[in-house]
Amino acid sequence: MKRKYFNKFTIALITMLSFSITSCKNAFDVEPEHVLDSEQMYQNVYDADAAIIGIYSKLMGVTDRILVLNELRADLMNVTINANNHLREINNHQVSLGNPYADPRPFYDLINNCNDVLANFKKMRAENKLDDNQFVQRYSDVGALRSWLYLQLGIHYGNIPYVTVPVESIDDLKDQSQYGPIPFDQLLDSLVQFTEALPWKDPYPTTATLGGFVDGYNTAKLFVNKKCVLGDIHLWKGNYLQAAKYYKDVMTYADVLYPTKDSEQWYETYRIGSLTNQLRNERWGRIFSEPYGERDQNLENIWMLPYDKNFSPRNPFINLFASGLTTYLLKPSTLAISNWNNQVRADNTPGDWRAVGSEGRGASYRVNPNGDTVVYKFVSNYNSSLPFETTGKFIMYRASKLHLRFSEAANRNGRTKLAHALVNSGINYHFDDNPSGGNNRNVSNTQQTFDVPPYDFDARNGNFPVFRNTWYRNTGIRGRVNLTRRDAALETNMLGMEDAIIDEAALELAFEGNRWDDLLRISLRRGDMSFLANKVQEKFIKAGRVSEGAAVRARILANPYLPFKW
């Protein structure tokens, strides 16, 4: 029997010409027009590229599920009065059969596409339709994305089927005699083994047909960062040193992007540099508001997916978050807002530059004139008077998340002071024997960690002799937005520092699709599901729904995972 290519995969996904993609916008328009047999599709490297773009197009169609499951199930997001029963069920941890947000099939549909492509890439290599470099780069990309998808499934469903060959129908996976579920921890073992064995772990080179800049887009940002995925898998598994090594590799990727090392961007890319702009919240907010490909957000963002108003799939976040529409469904929780309000800036004024929603300038959330609290990260460029202007992006991974994950691994690997520095005011300040000493001194033997890789950081910044070393601009997660530093006693308190990292992630990464991930990982690590359950309960208590919070807490303690049913 001939297998159809992706069921509804279209010949118009992408047209590859010589060195480049004709248009990233056209590449992500996946309206079906034709169905191709795999024998027709996989003929050359451009067909292989089209298959990859097709997978990422389908990934863009499930980002709303990724966000809802990772945020609404946790403590920082809540439903509005407009929310439907499906969203309310997710919020209350009490889903019914048929809830589309709890349905694992869209993820397995993508995984099955990955399996089909991986099998055909092997066949193409055997038939010399892909050379060695073309094969290893593309096979590794799709393989790493599949591992990321499986990690998401494990996080939300616990025990799941791990299938690495194409199946005719996703419904076949319901046959547990053939596709029996495996425990989450065993899944992590399988993901480590497979993803570590991938032959290419770097981004596509600029000379590849999927590499370089096209129409102003850096296509490297479109594709999964394999080392971030490996870092996350190892972090979940408790392989902290290995996780830190992969995260550090990404932190220092600027050495590859800017080989001459004489660029401001070389010092700042993925290193959390200082925001010198007077209005720090505006500069930080540009991470989310700037159009895809602009300078500031490209320094911070590592993996992101673009949504164009003219092509499918449509931007799903307008309907979820834009105020003034009957489809305004989700909002910041009262707890999330309280978290920001409880922060103190370096000048001792209250509030967090990443929010300040009451001042009408917040980048994380805002309070509209009608009183609606809005998740602003996704709708900063949306105007309800122009309802069809829906171009935007979804950030899958950015430097702040990278630093927080590295800090989590380093902290568990005995580098609590280093974790404290990266979360607070940066390497330069916290590893200086005289932090207020200024630049006009000899800093040869200070402002660095004096540690082995991947914990070796050199942030020297002095004039006698002159030093401007790799990490001298690093100012830490809190330092970048000019907040007071967390207690110095945390430098020697591993569990306290871990709590501080997760609390900081709530302030920095709120609503971006990471929160349930973070809370569950800590709970499993500590063998204490109350860490997660208490955090989620607090959301309901802050909203004045005490009895609902108690019921949700009990459900999470009984079983934190979604039912694997459809």
Coordinates of C-alpha atoms in Angstrom, one line a residue:
M1 CA 0.0 0.0 0.0
K2 CA 1.3 3.5 -0.9
R3 CA 1.5 5.8 2.1
K4 CA 0.1 9.3 1.4
Y5 CA 2.5 12.1 2.4
F6 CA 1.1 13.7 5.6
N7 CA -2.5 13.1 4.6
K8 CA -3.1 16.7 3.5
F9 CA 0.4 17.8 2.7
T10 CA 0.5 20.2 -0.2
I11 CA 2.8 20.5 -3.1
A12 CA 2.6 24.3 -2.6
L13 CA 4.3 24.2 0.8
I14 CA 7.6 25.5 -0.5
T15 CA 9.4 26.1 -3.7
M16 CA 13.1 25.8 -3.3
L17 CA 15.2 27.7 -5.9
S18 CA 19.0 27.3 -6.0
F19 CA 20.5 28.6 -2.8
S20 CA 17.4 29.9 -0.9
I21 CA 13.8 29.6 0.1
T22 CA 11.8 32.0 -2.1
S23 CA 9.8 33.3 0.8
C24 CA 9.4 32.3 4.4
K25 CA 5.9 33.6 4.3
N26 CA 4.9 31.4 1.4
A27 CA 6.7 28.5 3.0
F28 CA 4.4 28.5 6.0
D29 CA 1.2 28.6 3.9
V30 CA -0.1 25.1 4.3
E31 CA -3.5 25.2 2.7
P32 CA -3.8 21.8 1.0
E33 CA -4.2 21.6 -2.7
H34 CA -2.7 18.3 -3.7
V35 CA -1.8 15.0 -2.1
L36 CA 1.5 13.3 -3.1
D37 CA 2.6 9.8 -2.8
S38 CA 5.9 9.5 -1.0
E39 CA 7.4 8.0 -4.1
Q40 CA 6.8 11.3 -5.9
M41 CA 7.7 13.5 -3.1
Y42 CA 11.2 12.5 -1.9
Q43 CA 13.3 13.1 -5.0
N44 CA 15.9 15.7 -4.0
V45 CA 17.1 18.0 -1.3
Y46 CA 14.4 20.5 -2.1
D47 CA 11.7 17.9 -1.5
A48 CA 13.4 17.1 1.8
D49 CA 13.3 20.8 2.7
A50 CA 9.7 21.0 1.8
A51 CA 9.0 18.1 4.1
I52 CA 10.7 19.8 7.0
I53 CA 8.9 23.1 6.4
G54 CA 5.6 21.1 6.4
I55 CA 6.3 19.7 9.8
Y56 CA 7.1 23.2 11.2
S57 CA 3.9 24.5 9.6
K58 CA 1.9 21.9 11.5
L59 CA 3.8 22.6 14.7
M60 CA 2.6 26.2 14.3
G61 CA -0.9 24.8 14.3
V62 CA -0.6 23.4 17.8
T63 CA 1.2 26.2 19.6
D64 CA -2.1 27.3 21.3
R65 CA -2.4 23.9 22.8
I66 CA 1.3 24.0 24.0
L67 CA 0.7 27.4 25.7
V68 CA -2.7 26.4 27.2
L69 CA -1.4 23.2 28.7
N70 CA 1.8 24.7 30.1
E71 CA 0.2 27.9 31.4
L72 CA -3.4 27.5 32.2
R73 CA -2.8 24.3 34.2
A74 CA -0.3 26.2 36.3
D75 CA -0.5 29.3 38.4
L76 CA 0.1 32.4 36.3
M77 CA -2.9 32.3 33.9
N78 CA -6.7 32.2 34.4
V79 CA -9.8 32.1 32.4
T80 CA -12.0 35.1 31.6
I81 CA -15.8 35.1 31.7
N82 CA -15.7 34.4 27.9
A83 CA -13.8 31.2 28.3
N84 CA -15.5 28.0 27.1
N85 CA -15.9 24.8 29.1
H86 CA -12.9 23.2 27.5
L87 CA -10.6 25.9 28.9
R88 CA -12.4 25.9 32.3
E89 CA -11.8 22.1 32.5
I90 CA -8.1 22.6 31.8
N91 CA -7.9 25.3 34.5
N92 CA -9.7 23.2 37.0
H93 CA -7.7 20.0 36.3
Q94 CA -10.9 18.1 35.5
V95 CA -11.0 17.4 31.8
S96 CA -13.7 15.4 30.0
L97 CA -13.4 13.1 27.0
G98 CA -13.4 15.3 23.8
N99 CA -11.7 18.3 25.3
P100 CA -9.5 19.4 22.3
Y101 CA -6.8 20.9 24.5
A102 CA -6.3 17.5 26.3
D103 CA -6.3 15.5 23.1
P104 CA -2.9 14.0 22.5
R105 CA -3.7 13.2 18.8
P106 CA -2.3 16.5 17.3
F107 CA 1.0 15.8 18.9
Y108 CA 1.1 12.2 17.7
D109 CA 0.0 13.3 14.3
L110 CA 3.1 15.5 14.2
I111 CA 5.3 12.7 15.6
N112 CA 4.0 10.4 12.9
N113 CA 4.9 13.0 10.3
C114 CA 8.4 13.1 11.8
N115 CA 8.7 9.3 11.7
D116 CA 7.6 9.2 8.1
V117 CA 10.1 11.9 7.1
L118 CA 12.9 10.3 9.0
A119 CA 12.3 7.0 7.3
N120 CA 12.2 8.6 3.9
F121 CA 15.4 10.6 4.6
K122 CA 17.2 7.3 5.3
K123 CA 15.9 5.9 2.0
M124 CA 16.9 9.1 0.1
R125 CA 20.4 8.8 1.5
A126 CA 20.6 5.1 0.5
E127 CA 19.6 6.1 -3.0
N128 CA 22.1 9.0 -3.1
K129 CA 19.3 11.6 -3.3
L130 CA 20.8 13.3 -0.3
D131 CA 24.6 13.6 0.3
D132 CA 26.0 13.0 3.8
N133 CA 25.8 16.7 5.0
Q134 CA 22.3 17.2 3.6
F135 CA 21.2 14.0 5.4
V136 CA 22.7 14.5 8.8
Q137 CA 21.5 18.1 9.0
R138 CA 17.9 17.4 8.1
Y139 CA 17.6 14.0 9.9
S140 CA 18.9 15.6 13.1
D141 CA 16.6 18.6 12.8
V142 CA 13.5 16.4 12.5
G143 CA 14.8 13.9 15.1
A144 CA 15.4 16.7 17.7
L145 CA 11.9 18.1 17.0
R146 CA 10.4 14.7 17.6
S147 CA 12.2 14.4 20.9
W148 CA 10.9 17.8 21.9
L149 CA 7.4 16.7 21.1
Y150 CA 7.8 13.5 23.1
L151 CA 9.1 15.5 26.0
Q152 CA 6.0 17.7 25.9
L153 CA 3.8 14.6 25.8
G154 CA 5.6 13.0 28.8
I155 CA 5.3 16.2 30.8
H156 CA 1.5 16.4 30.3
Y157 CA 0.5 12.7 30.1
G158 CA 3.1 10.8 32.1
N159 CA 3.0 7.3 30.7
I160 CA 2.7 7.4 26.9
P161 CA 3.5 5.2 23.8
Y162 CA 6.9 5.8 22.3
V163 CA 6.7 5.1 18.6
T164 CA 9.6 5.7 16.2
V165 CA 8.1 4.2 13.0
P166 CA 5.3 5.6 10.9
V167 CA 1.8 4.2 11.4
E168 CA -1.1 4.2 9.0
S169 CA -3.5 5.8 11.5
I170 CA -3.0 7.6 14.8
D171 CA -5.9 5.5 16.1
D172 CA -3.5 2.5 15.9
L173 CA -1.8 3.8 19.0
K174 CA -4.8 2.9 21.1
D175 CA -3.8 -0.7 20.7
Q176 CA -1.8 -1.1 23.9
S177 CA -0.8 -4.7 23.1
Q178 CA 1.3 -3.2 20.2
Y179 CA 2.0 0.3 21.4
G180 CA 2.0 0.0 25.2
P181 CA 2.7 3.2 27.2
I182 CA 6.1 3.5 28.9
P183 CA 6.7 5.4 32.2
F184 CA 7.9 9.0 31.9
D185 CA 11.3 8.3 33.3
Q186 CA 11.8 5.5 30.8
L187 CA 10.7 7.8 28.1
L188 CA 13.5 10.2 29.2
D189 CA 16.0 7.4 28.9
S190 CA 14.9 6.8 25.3
L191 CA 15.0 10.4 24.4
V192 CA 18.5 10.8 25.8
Q193 CA 19.7 7.8 23.9
F194 CA 18.2 8.9 20.6
T195 CA 18.9 12.6 20.7
E196 CA 22.5 12.1 21.9
A197 CA 23.0 9.9 18.8
L198 CA 21.9 12.5 16.3
P199 CA 24.8 13.2 14.0
W200 CA 24.4 17.0 13.8
K201 CA 23.7 19.2 16.8
D202 CA 24.4 22.7 15.4
P203 CA 22.0 25.0 13.5
Y204 CA 21.9 24.7 9.7
P205 CA 25.0 26.4 8.2
T206 CA 24.3 29.5 6.2
T207 CA 25.4 27.6 3.1
A208 CA 22.6 25.0 3.4
T209 CA 19.4 25.5 1.4
L210 CA 17.6 25.9 4.7
G211 CA 20.2 28.2 6.2
G212 CA 21.0 31.9 6.1
F213 CA 18.9 35.0 5.8
V214 CA 15.8 35.1 3.5
D215 CA 13.6 38.2 3.1
G216 CA 15.2 39.6 6.3
Y217 CA 14.4 36.4 8.3
N218 CA 17.2 34.5 10.0
T219 CA 16.1 31.0 9.1
A220 CA 18.2 29.5 11.9
K221 CA 15.6 30.9 14.3
L222 CA 12.9 28.9 12.7
F223 CA 14.2 25.5 13.6
V224 CA 14.5 23.7 16.9
N225 CA 17.7 24.3 18.8
K226 CA 19.0 20.8 19.3
K227 CA 21.3 21.6 22.2
C228 CA 18.5 23.4 24.1
V229 CA 16.4 20.2 23.6
L230 CA 19.3 18.0 24.9
G231 CA 19.9 20.3 27.8
D232 CA 16.2 20.1 28.8
I233 CA 16.0 16.3 28.5
H234 CA 19.1 15.9 30.6
L235 CA 17.7 18.5 33.1
W236 CA 14.6 16.4 33.4
K237 CA 16.6 13.3 33.8
G238 CA 18.8 14.8 36.5
N239 CA 22.0 14.7 34.4
Y240 CA 22.9 18.2 35.6
L241 CA 26.4 18.5 34.3
Q242 CA 25.5 17.3 30.9
A243 CA 22.5 19.7 30.8
A244 CA 24.8 22.6 31.8
K245 CA 27.3 21.7 29.1
Y246 CA 24.6 21.9 26.4
Y247 CA 23.2 25.1 27.7
K248 CA 26.6 26.7 27.9
D249 CA 27.3 25.7 24.3
V250 CA 24.2 27.7 23.3
M251 CA 25.2 30.6 25.5
T252 CA 28.5 30.9 23.7
Y253 CA 27.2 30.3 20.2
A254 CA 27.9 34.0 19.5
D255 CA 31.5 32.8 18.8
V256 CA 30.1 31.0 15.7
L257 CA 27.8 33.8 14.7
Y258 CA 30.4 36.5 15.1
P259 CA 33.8 34.9 14.6
T260 CA 35.8 38.1 14.6
K261 CA 34.6 38.8 18.2
D262 CA 34.6 42.6 17.6
S263 CA 30.9 43.2 17.6
E264 CA 28.6 44.5 20.3
Q265 CA 26.3 41.6 19.3
W266 CA 29.1 39.1 20.0
Y267 CA 29.1 40.4 23.6
E268 CA 25.3 40.3 24.0
T269 CA 23.9 37.4 22.0
Y270 CA 22.5 34.9 24.5
R271 CA 24.4 36.5 27.4
I272 CA 21.7 38.7 29.0
G273 CA 23.4 42.1 28.5
S274 CA 22.4 45.3 30.3
L275 CA 19.5 47.4 29.0
T276 CA 20.9 50.9 28.7
N277 CA 17.7 52.4 27.4
Q278 CA 16.2 54.8 29.9
L279 CA 12.8 53.0 29.8
R280 CA 14.0 49.5 30.6
N281 CA 10.5 48.0 30.3
E282 CA 10.2 49.3 26.8
R283 CA 13.5 47.8 25.8
W284 CA 12.7 44.5 27.4
G285 CA 9.2 44.6 25.8
R286 CA 10.8 44.8 22.4
I287 CA 11.7 41.1 22.7
F288 CA 8.0 40.5 22.1
S289 CA 6.8 43.5 20.2
E290 CA 9.5 43.8 17.5
P291 CA 8.7 42.2 14.2
Y292 CA 10.3 38.8 13.4
G293 CA 13.9 39.3 12.5
E294 CA 14.6 42.7 14.2
R295 CA 17.9 43.2 16.0
D296 CA 16.9 43.3 19.7
Q297 CA 14.7 40.3 19.7
N298 CA 17.2 38.3 17.5
L299 CA 19.8 38.8 20.2
E300 CA 17.5 37.3 22.8
N301 CA 15.3 34.8 20.9
I302 CA 16.8 31.4 20.0
W303 CA 13.8 29.5 18.5
M304 CA 10.6 31.2 17.3
L305 CA 7.8 30.6 14.9
P306 CA 6.4 33.4 12.6
Y307 CA 2.8 34.0 11.9
D308 CA 1.9 36.0 8.9
K309 CA -1.5 37.6 8.4
N310 CA -1.7 36.4 4.8
F311 CA -1.0 32.7 5.3
S312 CA -2.1 29.7 7.3
P313 CA -1.8 28.7 10.0
R314 CA -3.3 31.8 11.5
N315 CA -2.0 33.5 14.6
P316 CA -4.0 31.7 17.4
F317 CA -3.1 34.1 20.2
I318 CA -5.2 37.0 19.1
N319 CA -8.4 35.2 19.9
L320 CA -7.0 33.9 23.2
F321 CA -5.8 37.2 24.6
A322 CA -6.9 40.3 22.7
S323 CA -9.3 42.4 24.8
G324 CA -12.4 43.9 23.3
L325 CA -13.3 40.7 21.5
T326 CA -15.9 38.1 22.6
T327 CA -13.0 35.6 22.2
Y328 CA -10.9 37.2 24.9
L329 CA -10.5 33.9 26.8
L330 CA -7.4 34.0 29.0
K331 CA -5.9 36.6 31.3
P332 CA -3.1 36.9 33.9
S333 CA -3.9 35.4 37.2
T334 CA -4.2 37.7 40.2
L335 CA -1.3 35.8 41.6
A336 CA 0.9 36.6 38.6
I337 CA 0.1 40.3 39.0
S338 CA 0.8 40.1 42.7
N339 CA 4.2 38.5 42.0
W340 CA 5.3 41.5 39.9
N341 CA 3.8 44.1 42.3
N342 CA 5.8 42.6 45.2
Q343 CA 9.1 43.3 43.5
V344 CA 11.3 46.3 44.4
R345 CA 13.5 48.2 41.9
A346 CA 17.0 49.3 42.6
D347 CA 15.8 52.8 43.4
N348 CA 13.5 51.3 46.1
T349 CA 10.3 52.0 44.1
P350 CA 7.8 49.2 44.0
G351 CA 7.0 47.1 40.9
D352 CA 8.7 45.2 38.2
W353 CA 9.7 46.8 34.9
R354 CA 8.6 43.6 33.1
A355 CA 5.0 44.3 34.1
V356 CA 4.0 47.7 35.7
G357 CA 0.6 47.1 34.3
S358 CA -1.0 49.7 36.5
E359 CA 1.1 52.3 34.8
G360 CA -0.2 51.3 31.4
R361 CA 3.2 50.4 30.0
G362 CA 3.6 46.8 30.9
A363 CA 5.2 44.4 28.4
S364 CA 4.0 41.2 30.2
Y365 CA 0.4 42.4 31.0
R366 CA -1.6 45.6 30.8
V367 CA -4.9 46.8 32.3
N368 CA -7.1 48.2 29.5
P369 CA -9.4 51.2 30.0
N370 CA -12.3 48.8 30.2
G371 CA -10.7 47.1 33.1
D372 CA -9.6 43.9 31.3
T373 CA -6.2 42.5 32.3
V374 CA -4.5 41.4 29.1
V375 CA -1.6 39.1 28.5
Y376 CA 0.3 41.7 26.5
K377 CA 3.3 39.7 25.2
F378 CA 1.2 38.2 22.4
V379 CA -0.9 41.2 21.4
S380 CA 1.4 44.2 21.8
N381 CA 1.1 45.0 18.1
Y382 CA -2.6 44.1 17.7
N383 CA -5.3 46.8 17.2
S384 CA -8.9 45.7 17.4
S385 CA -9.8 48.4 14.8
L386 CA -7.6 46.5 12.4
P387 CA -8.8 42.9 13.1
F388 CA -7.0 41.3 10.2
E389 CA -3.6 42.6 11.1
T390 CA -2.5 39.5 13.0
T391 CA 1.1 39.0 12.0
G392 CA 3.1 37.9 15.0
K393 CA 5.5 35.3 16.5
F394 CA 5.6 32.6 19.1
I395 CA 8.9 32.4 21.1
M396 CA 9.7 28.8 21.8
Y397 CA 13.1 29.4 23.5
R398 CA 15.0 32.6 24.4
A399 CA 18.1 33.6 26.3
S400 CA 16.4 34.2 29.7
K401 CA 14.9 30.7 29.7
L402 CA 18.4 29.4 28.7
H403 CA 20.0 31.2 31.7
L404 CA 17.4 30.1 34.1
R405 CA 17.7 26.4 33.0
F406 CA 21.5 26.6 33.1
S407 CA 21.2 28.1 36.6
E408 CA 18.9 25.3 37.7
A409 CA 21.4 22.7 36.5
A410 CA 24.4 24.5 37.9
N411 CA 22.7 24.9 41.3
R412 CA 22.0 21.2 41.5
N413 CA 25.6 20.5 40.4
G414 CA 27.1 22.4 43.3
R415 CA 27.4 25.8 41.7
T416 CA 24.9 27.7 43.7
K417 CA 26.8 30.9 43.8
L418 CA 27.0 30.9 40.0
A419 CA 23.3 30.3 39.7
H420 CA 22.7 33.2 42.1
A421 CA 24.9 35.4 40.0
L422 CA 23.1 34.6 36.7
V423 CA 19.7 35.2 38.3
N424 CA 20.7 38.4 40.0
S425 CA 23.3 41.0 38.9
G426 CA 25.6 38.9 36.7
I427 CA 29.0 37.4 36.8
N428 CA 30.9 40.6 36.9
Y429 CA 29.3 41.8 40.1
H430 CA 29.0 38.6 42.1
F431 CA 32.5 37.3 41.3
D432 CA 34.2 40.6 42.0
D433 CA 36.2 40.9 45.3
N434 CA 35.3 44.6 45.2
P435 CA 32.0 45.1 43.3
S436 CA 32.0 48.9 43.8
G437 CA 35.6 49.3 42.7
G438 CA 34.9 50.5 39.2
N439 CA 36.9 49.9 36.0
N440 CA 40.0 52.0 36.8
R441 CA 41.9 49.2 38.5
N442 CA 43.6 45.9 37.9
V443 CA 41.0 43.1 37.6
S444 CA 43.3 40.4 36.4
N445 CA 42.4 38.1 39.3
T446 CA 38.8 38.8 39.9
Q447 CA 35.4 39.1 38.0
Q448 CA 35.6 35.4 36.9
T449 CA 34.6 32.1 38.3
F450 CA 37.9 30.3 38.1
D451 CA 36.0 27.0 37.5
V452 CA 36.1 24.2 35.0
P453 CA 33.9 24.0 31.9
P454 CA 31.0 24.5 31.6
Y455 CA 31.2 26.7 34.7
D456 CA 34.1 28.9 33.5
F457 CA 32.9 32.5 33.1
D458 CA 35.2 35.4 32.5
A459 CA 33.6 38.8 33.0
R460 CA 36.6 41.0 33.6
N461 CA 36.0 44.7 32.8
G462 CA 39.0 46.9 33.7
N463 CA 41.3 49.5 32.2
F464 CA 44.7 48.7 33.9
P465 CA 45.3 46.5 32.0
V466 CA 42.4 46.7 29.6
F467 CA 40.0 43.8 29.8
R468 CA 36.6 43.5 28.0
N469 CA 36.1 39.8 28.3
T470 CA 33.3 37.6 27.0
W471 CA 30.9 38.0 29.9
Y472 CA 31.6 41.6 31.0
R473 CA 28.3 42.8 29.7
N474 CA 26.3 40.1 31.5
T475 CA 24.1 41.8 34.1
G476 CA 21.8 38.9 35.3
I477 CA 18.1 38.4 34.9
R478 CA 17.1 40.8 37.6
G479 CA 19.9 43.2 37.0
R480 CA 18.8 43.7 33.4
V481 CA 15.5 45.1 34.6
N482 CA 17.0 47.0 37.5
L483 CA 15.5 45.0 40.4
T484 CA 17.0 44.5 43.8
R485 CA 19.1 41.4 44.3
R486 CA 17.8 38.3 46.0
D487 CA 19.2 37.5 49.4
A488 CA 23.0 36.8 49.3
A489 CA 22.5 33.9 51.7
L490 CA 21.0 32.0 48.8
E491 CA 24.6 31.6 47.4
T492 CA 25.0 28.7 49.8
N493 CA 21.4 27.4 50.0
M494 CA 20.8 25.0 47.1
L495 CA 17.0 24.4 47.8
G496 CA 16.4 28.1 48.5
M497 CA 18.2 29.0 45.3
E498 CA 16.1 26.5 43.4
D499 CA 13.0 28.1 44.7
A500 CA 14.3 31.5 43.7
I501 CA 15.0 30.3 40.2
I502 CA 11.5 29.1 39.8
D503 CA 10.1 32.3 41.3
E504 CA 12.2 34.4 38.9
A505 CA 11.0 32.3 35.9
A506 CA 7.4 33.2 36.9
L507 CA 8.4 36.9 36.6
E508 CA 10.5 36.7 33.5
L509 CA 8.9 33.9 31.4
A510 CA 5.2 34.3 32.4
F511 CA 2.7 33.2 29.8
E512 CA 5.3 31.9 27.4
G513 CA 4.5 28.2 27.7
N514 CA 7.0 27.1 30.4
R515 CA 5.3 27.2 33.8
W516 CA 3.8 23.7 34.2
D517 CA 7.0 22.3 32.8
D518 CA 9.0 24.1 35.6
L519 CA 6.7 23.3 38.5
L520 CA 6.3 19.6 37.6
R521 CA 10.0 19.1 37.1
I522 CA 10.8 20.5 40.6
S523 CA 8.1 18.4 42.2
L524 CA 9.3 15.2 40.6
R525 CA 12.9 16.0 41.5
R526 CA 12.0 16.5 45.1
G527 CA 9.5 13.7 45.2
D528 CA 7.0 16.1 46.5
M529 CA 3.9 16.9 44.4
S530 CA 2.7 19.4 46.9
F531 CA 5.3 21.9 45.5
L532 CA 3.2 21.9 42.3
A533 CA -0.2 21.5 43.9
N534 CA 0.4 24.4 46.4
K535 CA 1.5 26.8 43.6
V536 CA -1.6 26.1 41.6
Q537 CA -3.9 26.2 44.6
E538 CA -2.5 29.7 45.4
K539 CA -3.9 30.9 42.1
F540 CA -7.4 30.1 43.1
I541 CA -6.9 31.5 46.6
K542 CA -5.7 34.9 45.3
A543 CA -8.7 35.0 43.0
G544 CA -11.0 34.4 46.0
R545 CA -12.0 30.9 45.0
V546 CA -10.7 29.0 48.0
S547 CA -12.9 25.9 47.8
E548 CA -12.1 25.4 44.1
G549 CA -8.4 25.8 44.9
A550 CA -8.6 23.0 47.6
A551 CA -10.3 20.7 45.1
V552 CA -7.8 21.4 42.4
R553 CA -4.9 20.8 44.8
A554 CA -6.4 17.4 45.7
R555 CA -6.7 16.4 42.1
I556 CA -3.1 17.3 41.4
L557 CA -1.9 15.4 44.4
A558 CA -3.9 12.4 43.2
N559 CA -2.6 12.5 39.6
P560 CA -0.9 15.6 38.0
Y561 CA -1.2 14.1 34.4
L562 CA -3.9 14.4 31.8
P563 CA -5.8 11.3 30.9
F564 CA -4.3 9.7 27.7
K565 CA -7.6 9.3 25.9
W566 CA -9.4 10.2 22.8

